[in-house]
Amino acid sequence: MSKTAIITGSGRGIGAAIAKRLAAEGYDIVINEVSQEALDTYGAQTVDDCRAAGVRAECYAADVSDHAQCEAMVKWAKDTFGTIDVLVNNAGITRDGLLLRMSEENYDDVIRINQKSVFNMTKLVGAVMLRQKSGRIVNLASVAGLYGNPGQMNYSASKGAIIAMTKTAAKELGSRGITVNAVAPGFIQTPMTDKLTDEQKAAMLAQIAMKRYGQPEEIASVVAFLCSDDASYVTGQTIEISGGLSM
Ligand code: NAD
């Protein structure tokens, strides 16, 4: 029986690159997006790209910060595909602003969408994987969660929490053959970073040893490794993928 991967927020950006990479490796794919509109606007193309690899790919609209919507999606995925072998918690947003100007709403939205979504999906898919006695979970953290970043109190908090949640889930699920790891990207060229000012982009570039931005495919390849048999004894780890941003 073929294996199935759910990648949250995978209509575009890093999530889409991960979906396409896992499709190329033979996984059936669930593309998730926050709304049907997002799926229609850009998710449909990602579904087509995955199907072009010869695997089954379906999309599902669910806001992963909402537990009930996650529950419905995970039930649908299990009923539709039979197993859930890989979960990539990729969905995320930024609402940047300096601490003294950051609204409570922008703080809460980022924590809810970036962090609570990982609780929702790991709990629900973790239950399926426990019964299967196998599974791979990979969480998208960030260098902001490792080192902090001015203007990102909310985002850094959410990504730091994801690193701690990765270790906790790894400890709880490890004895049942489930690995849980995180990747911490630096500056990757996606719609999320396109909206930064030229000044902000130049400041980031100056700190990167390799003097270039990363590409979504360079995150996808490490995620694919963590999902592979080659990573069978790796769990609870956070791998920085930043071109040498901080050393
Ligand atoms: P992106 O904005 O291009 O893609 C994120 C996707 O998540 C979007 O398609 C969006 O619609 C979806 N999404 C947002 N809220 C959602 C929700 N509630 N439910 C379901 N889907 C939702 O961003 P990206 O750059 O591809 O980022 C992907 C992940 O990588 C994020 O977790 C981000 O924090 C992380 N990351 C990105 C960078 C970078 O430089 N781009 C760096 C470090 C970490």
PDB file of C-alpha atoms and ligand atoms in Angstrom:
ATOM      1  CA  MET A   1       0.000   0.000   0.000  1.00  0.00           C
ATOM      2  CA  SER A   2       1.301   3.475  -0.836  1.00  0.00           C
ATOM      3  CA  LYS A   3       2.145   6.003   1.853  1.00  0.00           C
ATOM      4  CA  THR A   4       0.280   9.255   2.451  1.00  0.00           C
ATOM      5  CA  ALA A   5       1.558  12.679   3.502  1.00  0.00           C
ATOM      6  CA  ILE A   6      -0.473  15.636   4.775  1.00  0.00           C
ATOM      7  CA  ILE A   7       1.261  18.987   4.372  1.00  0.00           C
ATOM      8  CA  THR A   8      -0.554  21.929   5.974  1.00  0.00           C
ATOM      9  CA  GLY A   9      -0.610  25.269   4.156  1.00  0.00           C
ATOM     10  CA  SER A  10       0.792  23.601   1.060  1.00  0.00           C
ATOM     11  CA  GLY A  11      -0.904  25.501  -1.735  1.00  0.00           C
ATOM     12  CA  ARG A  12       2.180  27.634  -2.327  1.00  0.00           C
ATOM     13  CA  GLY A  13       5.652  28.473  -1.019  1.00  0.00           C
ATOM     14  CA  ILE A  14       7.662  26.001   1.058  1.00  0.00           C
ATOM     15  CA  GLY A  15       4.649  23.739   1.654  1.00  0.00           C
ATOM     16  CA  ALA A  16       4.040  23.358  -2.093  1.00  0.00           C
ATOM     17  CA  ALA A  17       7.725  22.500  -2.631  1.00  0.00           C
ATOM     18  CA  ILE A  18       7.517  19.854   0.122  1.00  0.00           C
ATOM     19  CA  ALA A  19       4.328  18.395  -1.398  1.00  0.00           C
ATOM     20  CA  LYS A  20       5.930  18.155  -4.847  1.00  0.00           C
ATOM     21  CA  ARG A  21       9.113  16.611  -3.451  1.00  0.00           C
ATOM     22  CA  LEU A  22       7.212  13.970  -1.462  1.00  0.00           C
ATOM     23  CA  ALA A  23       5.025  13.269  -4.528  1.00  0.00           C
ATOM     24  CA  ALA A  24       8.205  12.715  -6.557  1.00  0.00           C
ATOM     25  CA  GLU A  25       9.245  10.195  -3.890  1.00  0.00           C
ATOM     26  CA  GLY A  26       5.967   8.301  -4.350  1.00  0.00           C
ATOM     27  CA  TYR A  27       3.798   9.570  -1.482  1.00  0.00           C
ATOM     28  CA  ASP A  28       0.106  10.225  -2.024  1.00  0.00           C
ATOM     29  CA  ILE A  29      -0.477  13.828  -1.021  1.00  0.00           C
ATOM     30  CA  VAL A  30      -3.050  15.879   0.884  1.00  0.00           C
ATOM     31  CA  ILE A  31      -2.733  19.564  -0.005  1.00  0.00           C
ATOM     32  CA  ASN A  32      -4.288  21.668   2.765  1.00  0.00           C
ATOM     33  CA  GLU A  33      -5.130  25.353   2.572  1.00  0.00           C
ATOM     34  CA  VAL A  34      -6.898  27.772   4.875  1.00  0.00           C
ATOM     35  CA  SER A  35      -9.856  28.274   2.500  1.00  0.00           C
ATOM     36  CA  GLN A  36     -11.421  27.037  -0.718  1.00  0.00           C
ATOM     37  CA  GLU A  37     -10.462  30.395  -2.246  1.00  0.00           C
ATOM     38  CA  ALA A  38      -6.770  29.766  -1.494  1.00  0.00           C
ATOM     39  CA  LEU A  39      -7.072  26.294  -3.004  1.00  0.00           C
ATOM     40  CA  ASP A  40      -8.761  27.683  -6.134  1.00  0.00           C
ATOM     41  CA  THR A  41      -6.252  30.544  -6.477  1.00  0.00           C
ATOM     42  CA  TYR A  42      -2.988  28.624  -6.102  1.00  0.00           C
ATOM     43  CA  GLY A  43      -3.539  25.229  -4.454  1.00  0.00           C
ATOM     44  CA  ALA A  44      -5.070  23.649  -7.563  1.00  0.00           C
ATOM     45  CA  GLN A  45      -1.796  24.089  -9.456  1.00  0.00           C
ATOM     46  CA  THR A  46       0.109  22.321  -6.674  1.00  0.00           C
ATOM     47  CA  VAL A  47      -2.372  19.439  -6.779  1.00  0.00           C
ATOM     48  CA  ASP A  48      -1.833  19.150 -10.552  1.00  0.00           C
ATOM     49  CA  ASP A  49       1.949  19.255 -10.096  1.00  0.00           C
ATOM     50  CA  CYS A  50       1.798  16.411  -7.549  1.00  0.00           C
ATOM     51  CA  ARG A  51      -0.491  14.317  -9.774  1.00  0.00           C
ATOM     52  CA  ALA A  52       1.992  14.787 -12.625  1.00  0.00           C
ATOM     53  CA  ALA A  53       4.400  12.676 -10.525  1.00  0.00           C
ATOM     54  CA  GLY A  54       1.934   9.804 -10.894  1.00  0.00           C
ATOM     55  CA  VAL A  55       0.617   9.743  -7.328  1.00  0.00           C
ATOM     56  CA  ARG A  56      -2.796  10.455  -5.870  1.00  0.00           C
ATOM     57  CA  ALA A  57      -3.196  14.053  -4.689  1.00  0.00           C
ATOM     58  CA  GLU A  58      -6.293  15.639  -3.173  1.00  0.00           C
ATOM     59  CA  CYS A  59      -6.905  19.008  -1.564  1.00  0.00           C
ATOM     60  CA  TYR A  60      -8.817  19.914   1.588  1.00  0.00           C
ATOM     61  CA  ALA A  61      -9.758  23.366   2.878  1.00  0.00           C
ATOM     62  CA  ALA A  62      -9.363  23.669   6.651  1.00  0.00           C
ATOM     63  CA  ASP A  63      -8.090  26.372   8.975  1.00  0.00           C
ATOM     64  CA  VAL A  64      -5.521  24.395  10.963  1.00  0.00           C
ATOM     65  CA  SER A  65      -5.821  26.749  13.940  1.00  0.00           C
ATOM     66  CA  ASP A  66      -9.377  25.395  14.414  1.00  0.00           C
ATOM     67  CA  HIS A  67      -9.448  22.027  16.177  1.00  0.00           C
ATOM     68  CA  ALA A  68     -12.829  20.949  14.804  1.00  0.00           C
ATOM     69  CA  GLN A  69     -11.767  21.664  11.209  1.00  0.00           C
ATOM     70  CA  CYS A  70      -8.550  19.678  11.764  1.00  0.00           C
ATOM     71  CA  GLU A  71     -10.549  16.789  13.178  1.00  0.00           C
ATOM     72  CA  ALA A  72     -12.758  16.702  10.077  1.00  0.00           C
ATOM     73  CA  MET A  73      -9.736  16.871   7.751  1.00  0.00           C
ATOM     74  CA  VAL A  74      -7.827  14.084   9.514  1.00  0.00           C
ATOM     75  CA  LYS A  75     -10.909  11.829   9.508  1.00  0.00           C
ATOM     76  CA  TRP A  76     -11.421  12.538   5.800  1.00  0.00           C
ATOM     77  CA  ALA A  77      -7.745  11.824   5.039  1.00  0.00           C
ATOM     78  CA  LYS A  78      -7.785   8.538   6.952  1.00  0.00           C
ATOM     79  CA  ASP A  79     -11.047   7.445   5.280  1.00  0.00           C
ATOM     80  CA  THR A  80      -9.829   8.496   1.829  1.00  0.00           C
ATOM     81  CA  PHE A  81      -6.236   7.236   1.890  1.00  0.00           C
ATOM     82  CA  GLY A  82      -6.288   4.465   4.527  1.00  0.00           C
ATOM     83  CA  THR A  83      -3.103   5.546   6.333  1.00  0.00           C
ATOM     84  CA  ILE A  84      -1.394   8.798   7.299  1.00  0.00           C
ATOM     85  CA  ASP A  85       2.356   8.223   7.255  1.00  0.00           C
ATOM     86  CA  VAL A  86       3.749  11.760   7.174  1.00  0.00           C
ATOM     87  CA  LEU A  87       2.530  15.017   8.712  1.00  0.00           C
ATOM     88  CA  VAL A  88       4.306  18.247   7.833  1.00  0.00           C
ATOM     89  CA  ASN A  89       3.129  21.152   9.997  1.00  0.00           C
ATOM     90  CA  ASN A  90       3.986  23.933   7.563  1.00  0.00           C
ATOM     91  CA  ALA A  91       1.122  26.461   7.689  1.00  0.00           C
ATOM     92  CA  GLY A  92       2.217  29.781   9.121  1.00  0.00           C
ATOM     93  CA  ILE A  93       1.784  33.531   8.967  1.00  0.00           C
ATOM     94  CA  THR A  94       3.675  36.676   9.952  1.00  0.00           C
ATOM     95  CA  ARG A  95       2.195  39.853  11.472  1.00  0.00           C
ATOM     96  CA  ASP A  96       5.411  41.780  12.092  1.00  0.00           C
ATOM     97  CA  GLY A  97       5.784  44.922  14.186  1.00  0.00           C
ATOM     98  CA  LEU A  98       8.012  46.232  16.922  1.00  0.00           C
ATOM     99  CA  LEU A  99       6.981  45.083  20.385  1.00  0.00           C
ATOM    100  CA  LEU A 100       5.659  48.407  21.638  1.00  0.00           C
ATOM    101  CA  ARG A 101       3.473  48.810  18.556  1.00  0.00           C
ATOM    102  CA  MET A 102       2.317  45.199  18.200  1.00  0.00           C
ATOM    103  CA  SER A 103      -1.426  44.790  18.686  1.00  0.00           C
ATOM    104  CA  GLU A 104      -2.797  42.060  20.929  1.00  0.00           C
ATOM    105  CA  GLU A 105      -4.747  40.778  17.924  1.00  0.00           C
ATOM    106  CA  ASN A 106      -1.580  40.351  15.842  1.00  0.00           C
ATOM    107  CA  TYR A 107       0.118  38.570  18.736  1.00  0.00           C
ATOM    108  CA  ASP A 108      -2.807  36.189  19.279  1.00  0.00           C
ATOM    109  CA  ASP A 109      -3.357  35.457  15.562  1.00  0.00           C
ATOM    110  CA  VAL A 110       0.249  34.360  15.027  1.00  0.00           C
ATOM    111  CA  ILE A 111       0.293  32.168  18.143  1.00  0.00           C
ATOM    112  CA  ARG A 112      -3.020  30.579  17.191  1.00  0.00           C
ATOM    113  CA  ILE A 113      -2.187  29.905  13.556  1.00  0.00           C
ATOM    114  CA  ASN A 114       1.514  28.986  13.860  1.00  0.00           C
ATOM    115  CA  GLN A 115       1.564  27.254  17.226  1.00  0.00           C
ATOM    116  CA  LYS A 116      -1.881  25.940  18.158  1.00  0.00           C
ATOM    117  CA  SER A 117      -2.152  24.392  14.692  1.00  0.00           C
ATOM    118  CA  VAL A 118       0.828  22.176  15.569  1.00  0.00           C
ATOM    119  CA  PHE A 119      -0.957  21.017  18.738  1.00  0.00           C
ATOM    120  CA  ASN A 120      -4.173  20.330  16.794  1.00  0.00           C
ATOM    121  CA  MET A 121      -2.607  18.378  13.954  1.00  0.00           C
ATOM    122  CA  THR A 122       0.025  16.521  15.994  1.00  0.00           C
ATOM    123  CA  LYS A 123      -2.603  15.335  18.476  1.00  0.00           C
ATOM    124  CA  LEU A 124      -5.038  14.161  15.790  1.00  0.00           C
ATOM    125  CA  VAL A 125      -2.562  12.634  13.335  1.00  0.00           C
ATOM    126  CA  GLY A 126      -0.466  11.334  16.255  1.00  0.00           C
ATOM    127  CA  ALA A 127      -3.457   9.218  17.333  1.00  0.00           C
ATOM    128  CA  VAL A 128      -3.627   7.653  13.842  1.00  0.00           C
ATOM    129  CA  MET A 129       0.143   7.052  13.786  1.00  0.00           C
ATOM    130  CA  LEU A 130       0.087   5.490  17.275  1.00  0.00           C
ATOM    131  CA  ARG A 131      -2.366   2.871  16.009  1.00  0.00           C
ATOM    132  CA  GLN A 132      -0.168   2.299  12.944  1.00  0.00           C
ATOM    133  CA  LYS A 133       2.962   2.148  15.152  1.00  0.00           C
ATOM    134  CA  SER A 134       4.828   4.251  12.591  1.00  0.00           C
ATOM    135  CA  GLY A 135       4.962   7.788  11.291  1.00  0.00           C
ATOM    136  CA  ARG A 136       7.014  10.854  10.564  1.00  0.00           C
ATOM    137  CA  ILE A 137       6.159  14.363  11.740  1.00  0.00           C
ATOM    138  CA  VAL A 138       8.159  17.403  10.605  1.00  0.00           C
ATOM    139  CA  ASN A 139       7.463  20.898  11.931  1.00  0.00           C
ATOM    140  CA  LEU A 140       8.400  24.177  10.272  1.00  0.00           C
ATOM    141  CA  ALA A 141      10.159  26.267  12.907  1.00  0.00           C
ATOM    142  CA  SER A 142      12.421  29.207  11.987  1.00  0.00           C
ATOM    143  CA  VAL A 143      15.733  30.804  12.864  1.00  0.00           C
ATOM    144  CA  ALA A 144      13.523  33.392  14.623  1.00  0.00           C
ATOM    145  CA  GLY A 145      12.565  30.659  17.093  1.00  0.00           C
ATOM    146  CA  LEU A 146      16.220  29.870  17.754  1.00  0.00           C
ATOM    147  CA  TYR A 147      17.725  33.360  17.953  1.00  0.00           C
ATOM    148  CA  GLY A 148      14.809  35.841  18.091  1.00  0.00           C
ATOM    149  CA  ASN A 149      14.270  38.593  15.520  1.00  0.00           C
ATOM    150  CA  PRO A 150      13.398  42.263  16.027  1.00  0.00           C
ATOM    151  CA  GLY A 151       9.816  42.978  14.952  1.00  0.00           C
ATOM    152  CA  GLN A 152       8.793  39.349  15.425  1.00  0.00           C
ATOM    153  CA  MET A 153       7.915  38.892  19.111  1.00  0.00           C
ATOM    154  CA  ASN A 154       4.794  36.954  18.099  1.00  0.00           C
ATOM    155  CA  TYR A 155       6.439  34.894  15.353  1.00  0.00           C
ATOM    156  CA  SER A 156       9.593  34.118  17.399  1.00  0.00           C
ATOM    157  CA  ALA A 157       7.432  32.985  20.319  1.00  0.00           C
ATOM    158  CA  SER A 158       5.414  30.673  18.072  1.00  0.00           C
ATOM    159  CA  LYS A 159       8.496  29.173  16.420  1.00  0.00           C
ATOM    160  CA  GLY A 160      10.389  28.750  19.708  1.00  0.00           C
ATOM    161  CA  ALA A 161       7.352  26.941  21.064  1.00  0.00           C
ATOM    162  CA  ILE A 162       7.297  24.668  18.020  1.00  0.00           C
ATOM    163  CA  ILE A 163      10.883  23.593  18.803  1.00  0.00           C
ATOM    164  CA  ALA A 164       9.835  22.700  22.376  1.00  0.00           C
ATOM    165  CA  MET A 165       6.683  20.946  21.113  1.00  0.00           C
ATOM    166  CA  THR A 166       8.830  18.934  18.685  1.00  0.00           C
ATOM    167  CA  LYS A 167      10.952  17.610  21.561  1.00  0.00           C
ATOM    168  CA  THR A 168       7.915  16.832  23.740  1.00  0.00           C
ATOM    169  CA  ALA A 169       6.104  14.982  20.948  1.00  0.00           C
ATOM    170  CA  ALA A 170       9.318  13.092  20.100  1.00  0.00           C
ATOM    171  CA  LYS A 171       9.555  11.916  23.712  1.00  0.00           C
ATOM    172  CA  GLU A 172       5.879  10.899  23.882  1.00  0.00           C
ATOM    173  CA  LEU A 173       5.684   9.132  20.511  1.00  0.00           C
ATOM    174  CA  GLY A 174       9.185   7.705  20.055  1.00  0.00           C
ATOM    175  CA  SER A 175       8.543   4.315  21.626  1.00  0.00           C
ATOM    176  CA  ARG A 176       5.828   3.670  19.003  1.00  0.00           C
ATOM    177  CA  GLY A 177       8.086   4.155  16.002  1.00  0.00           C
ATOM    178  CA  ILE A 178       7.110   7.772  15.330  1.00  0.00           C
ATOM    179  CA  THR A 179       9.803  10.404  14.804  1.00  0.00           C
ATOM    180  CA  VAL A 180       9.163  14.127  15.291  1.00  0.00           C
ATOM    181  CA  ASN A 181      11.663  16.687  14.031  1.00  0.00           C
ATOM    182  CA  ALA A 182      11.752  20.344  13.041  1.00  0.00           C
ATOM    183  CA  VAL A 183      13.516  22.392  10.413  1.00  0.00           C
ATOM    184  CA  ALA A 184      14.455  26.008  11.060  1.00  0.00           C
ATOM    185  CA  PRO A 185      14.706  27.872   7.748  1.00  0.00           C
ATOM    186  CA  GLY A 186      16.512  31.190   7.450  1.00  0.00           C
ATOM    187  CA  PHE A 187      15.488  33.533   4.625  1.00  0.00           C
ATOM    188  CA  ILE A 188      13.683  31.555   1.915  1.00  0.00           C
ATOM    189  CA  GLN A 189      12.244  33.194  -1.220  1.00  0.00           C
ATOM    190  CA  THR A 190       8.453  32.763  -0.960  1.00  0.00           C
ATOM    191  CA  PRO A 191       5.349  34.992  -0.893  1.00  0.00           C
ATOM    192  CA  MET A 192       5.945  35.323   2.892  1.00  0.00           C
ATOM    193  CA  THR A 193       9.333  37.037   2.432  1.00  0.00           C
ATOM    194  CA  ASP A 194       8.457  38.857  -0.827  1.00  0.00           C
ATOM    195  CA  LYS A 195       6.571  41.427   1.229  1.00  0.00           C
ATOM    196  CA  LEU A 196       9.687  42.552   3.179  1.00  0.00           C
ATOM    197  CA  THR A 197      11.239  45.890   2.190  1.00  0.00           C
ATOM    198  CA  ASP A 198      14.450  46.002   0.099  1.00  0.00           C
ATOM    199  CA  GLU A 199      16.199  47.366   3.185  1.00  0.00           C
ATOM    200  CA  GLN A 200      15.091  44.413   5.322  1.00  0.00           C
ATOM    201  CA  LYS A 201      16.130  41.945   2.595  1.00  0.00           C
ATOM    202  CA  ALA A 202      19.589  43.536   2.259  1.00  0.00           C
ATOM    203  CA  ALA A 203      20.093  43.420   6.042  1.00  0.00           C
ATOM    204  CA  MET A 204      19.310  39.677   6.059  1.00  0.00           C
ATOM    205  CA  LEU A 205      21.571  38.984   3.088  1.00  0.00           C
ATOM    206  CA  ALA A 206      24.519  40.657   4.820  1.00  0.00           C
ATOM    207  CA  GLN A 207      24.279  38.086   7.634  1.00  0.00           C
ATOM    208  CA  ILE A 208      24.107  34.991   5.386  1.00  0.00           C
ATOM    209  CA  ALA A 209      27.460  33.207   4.897  1.00  0.00           C
ATOM    210  CA  MET A 210      26.431  31.893   1.462  1.00  0.00           C
ATOM    211  CA  LYS A 211      25.337  35.399   0.343  1.00  0.00           C
ATOM    212  CA  ARG A 212      22.107  34.253  -1.248  1.00  0.00           C
ATOM    213  CA  TYR A 213      18.542  33.522  -0.189  1.00  0.00           C
ATOM    214  CA  GLY A 214      17.329  29.938   0.106  1.00  0.00           C
ATOM    215  CA  GLN A 215      14.842  28.315  -2.250  1.00  0.00           C
ATOM    216  CA  PRO A 216      11.760  26.349  -1.098  1.00  0.00           C
ATOM    217  CA  GLU A 217      13.209  23.192  -2.700  1.00  0.00           C
ATOM    218  CA  GLU A 218      16.210  23.456  -0.346  1.00  0.00           C
ATOM    219  CA  ILE A 219      13.837  23.090   2.612  1.00  0.00           C
ATOM    220  CA  ALA A 220      11.863  20.325   0.906  1.00  0.00           C
ATOM    221  CA  SER A 221      14.956  18.137   0.427  1.00  0.00           C
ATOM    222  CA  VAL A 222      15.775  18.174   4.160  1.00  0.00           C
ATOM    223  CA  VAL A 223      12.136  17.488   5.069  1.00  0.00           C
ATOM    224  CA  ALA A 224      12.162  14.543   2.632  1.00  0.00           C
ATOM    225  CA  PHE A 225      15.298  13.208   4.330  1.00  0.00           C
ATOM    226  CA  LEU A 226      13.632  13.437   7.761  1.00  0.00           C
ATOM    227  CA  CYS A 227      10.651  11.487   6.352  1.00  0.00           C
ATOM    228  CA  SER A 228      12.865   8.798   4.819  1.00  0.00           C
ATOM    229  CA  ASP A 229      14.161   5.492   6.194  1.00  0.00           C
ATOM    230  CA  ASP A 230      17.628   7.080   6.202  1.00  0.00           C
ATOM    231  CA  ALA A 231      16.485   9.240   9.143  1.00  0.00           C
ATOM    232  CA  SER A 232      15.030   6.310  11.129  1.00  0.00           C
ATOM    233  CA  TYR A 233      17.073   7.131  14.286  1.00  0.00           C
ATOM    234  CA  VAL A 234      16.719  10.934  14.179  1.00  0.00           C
ATOM    235  CA  THR A 235      14.067  12.421  16.468  1.00  0.00           C
ATOM    236  CA  GLY A 236      13.458  15.541  18.546  1.00  0.00           C
ATOM    237  CA  GLN A 237      15.947  17.526  16.476  1.00  0.00           C
ATOM    238  CA  THR A 238      15.796  20.953  14.864  1.00  0.00           C
ATOM    239  CA  ILE A 239      17.875  21.318  11.705  1.00  0.00           C
ATOM    240  CA  GLU A 240      18.775  24.870  10.723  1.00  0.00           C
ATOM    241  CA  ILE A 241      18.647  25.504   6.954  1.00  0.00           C
ATOM    242  CA  SER A 242      19.858  29.053   6.547  1.00  0.00           C
ATOM    243  CA  GLY A 243      22.945  29.180   4.348  1.00  0.00           C
ATOM    244  CA  GLY A 244      24.975  29.879   7.477  1.00  0.00           C
ATOM    245  CA  LEU A 245      22.893  32.742   8.896  1.00  0.00           C
ATOM    246  CA  SER A 246      24.011  32.207  12.472  1.00  0.00           C
ATOM    247  CA  MET A 247      27.069  30.251  13.538  1.00  0.00           C
TER     248      MET A 247
HETATM  249  P1  NAD B   1       3.661  31.307   2.542  1.00  0.00           P
HETATM  250  O1  NAD B   1       2.902  32.465   3.088  1.00  0.00           O
HETATM  251  O2  NAD B   1       4.162  31.372   1.143  1.00  0.00           O
HETATM  252  O3  NAD B   1       2.835  29.954   2.714  1.00  0.00           O
HETATM  253  C1  NAD B   1       2.142  29.652   3.895  1.00  0.00           C
HETATM  254  C2  NAD B   1       0.856  28.969   3.522  1.00  0.00           C
HETATM  255  O4  NAD B   1       0.141  28.648   4.723  1.00  0.00           O
HETATM  256  C3  NAD B   1      -0.054  29.860   2.670  1.00  0.00           C
HETATM  257  O5  NAD B   1      -0.406  29.182   1.496  1.00  0.00           O
HETATM  258  C4  NAD B   1      -1.233  30.121   3.580  1.00  0.00           C
HETATM  259  O6  NAD B   1      -2.466  30.263   2.885  1.00  0.00           O
HETATM  260  C5  NAD B   1      -1.225  28.890   4.473  1.00  0.00           C
HETATM  261  N1  NAD B   1      -1.938  29.141   5.732  1.00  0.00           N
HETATM  262  C6  NAD B   1      -1.897  30.258   6.493  1.00  0.00           C
HETATM  263  N2  NAD B   1      -2.716  30.141   7.535  1.00  0.00           N
HETATM  264  C7  NAD B   1      -3.289  28.914   7.443  1.00  0.00           C
HETATM  265  C8  NAD B   1      -4.247  28.226   8.225  1.00  0.00           C
HETATM  266  N3  NAD B   1      -4.767  28.790   9.328  1.00  0.00           N
HETATM  267  N4  NAD B   1      -4.646  26.997   7.835  1.00  0.00           N
HETATM  268  C9  NAD B   1      -4.123  26.428   6.715  1.00  0.00           C
HETATM  269  N5  NAD B   1      -3.210  27.048   5.934  1.00  0.00           N
HETATM  270  C10 NAD B   1      -2.806  28.272   6.287  1.00  0.00           C
HETATM  271  O7  NAD B   1       4.874  31.073   3.540  1.00  0.00           O
HETATM  272  P2  NAD B   1       6.206  30.158   3.402  1.00  0.00           P
HETATM  273  O8  NAD B   1       7.343  31.083   3.317  1.00  0.00           O
HETATM  274  O9  NAD B   1       6.028  29.108   2.382  1.00  0.00           O
HETATM  275  O10 NAD B   1       6.220  29.539   4.863  1.00  0.00           O
HETATM  276  C11 NAD B   1       5.921  28.180   5.137  1.00  0.00           C
HETATM  277  C12 NAD B   1       6.350  27.862   6.567  1.00  0.00           C
HETATM  278  O11 NAD B   1       7.767  28.055   6.666  1.00  0.00           O
HETATM  279  C13 NAD B   1       5.729  28.785   7.613  1.00  0.00           C
HETATM  280  O12 NAD B   1       5.470  28.044   8.802  1.00  0.00           O
HETATM  281  C14 NAD B   1       6.827  29.796   7.883  1.00  0.00           C
HETATM  282  O13 NAD B   1       6.702  30.376   9.147  1.00  0.00           O
HETATM  283  C15 NAD B   1       8.055  28.922   7.735  1.00  0.00           C
HETATM  284  N6  NAD B   1       9.268  29.692   7.460  1.00  0.00           N
HETATM  285  C16 NAD B   1       9.409  30.439   6.320  1.00  0.00           C
HETATM  286  C17 NAD B   1      10.579  31.161   6.100  1.00  0.00           C
HETATM  287  C18 NAD B   1      10.801  31.989   4.847  1.00  0.00           C
HETATM  288  O14 NAD B   1      11.856  32.648   4.768  1.00  0.00           O
HETATM  289  N7  NAD B   1       9.928  31.993   3.869  1.00  0.00           N
HETATM  290  C19 NAD B   1      11.593  31.147   7.061  1.00  0.00           C
HETATM  291  C20 NAD B   1      11.421  30.381   8.217  1.00  0.00           C
HETATM  292  C21 NAD B   1      10.254  29.664   8.403  1.00  0.00           C
END
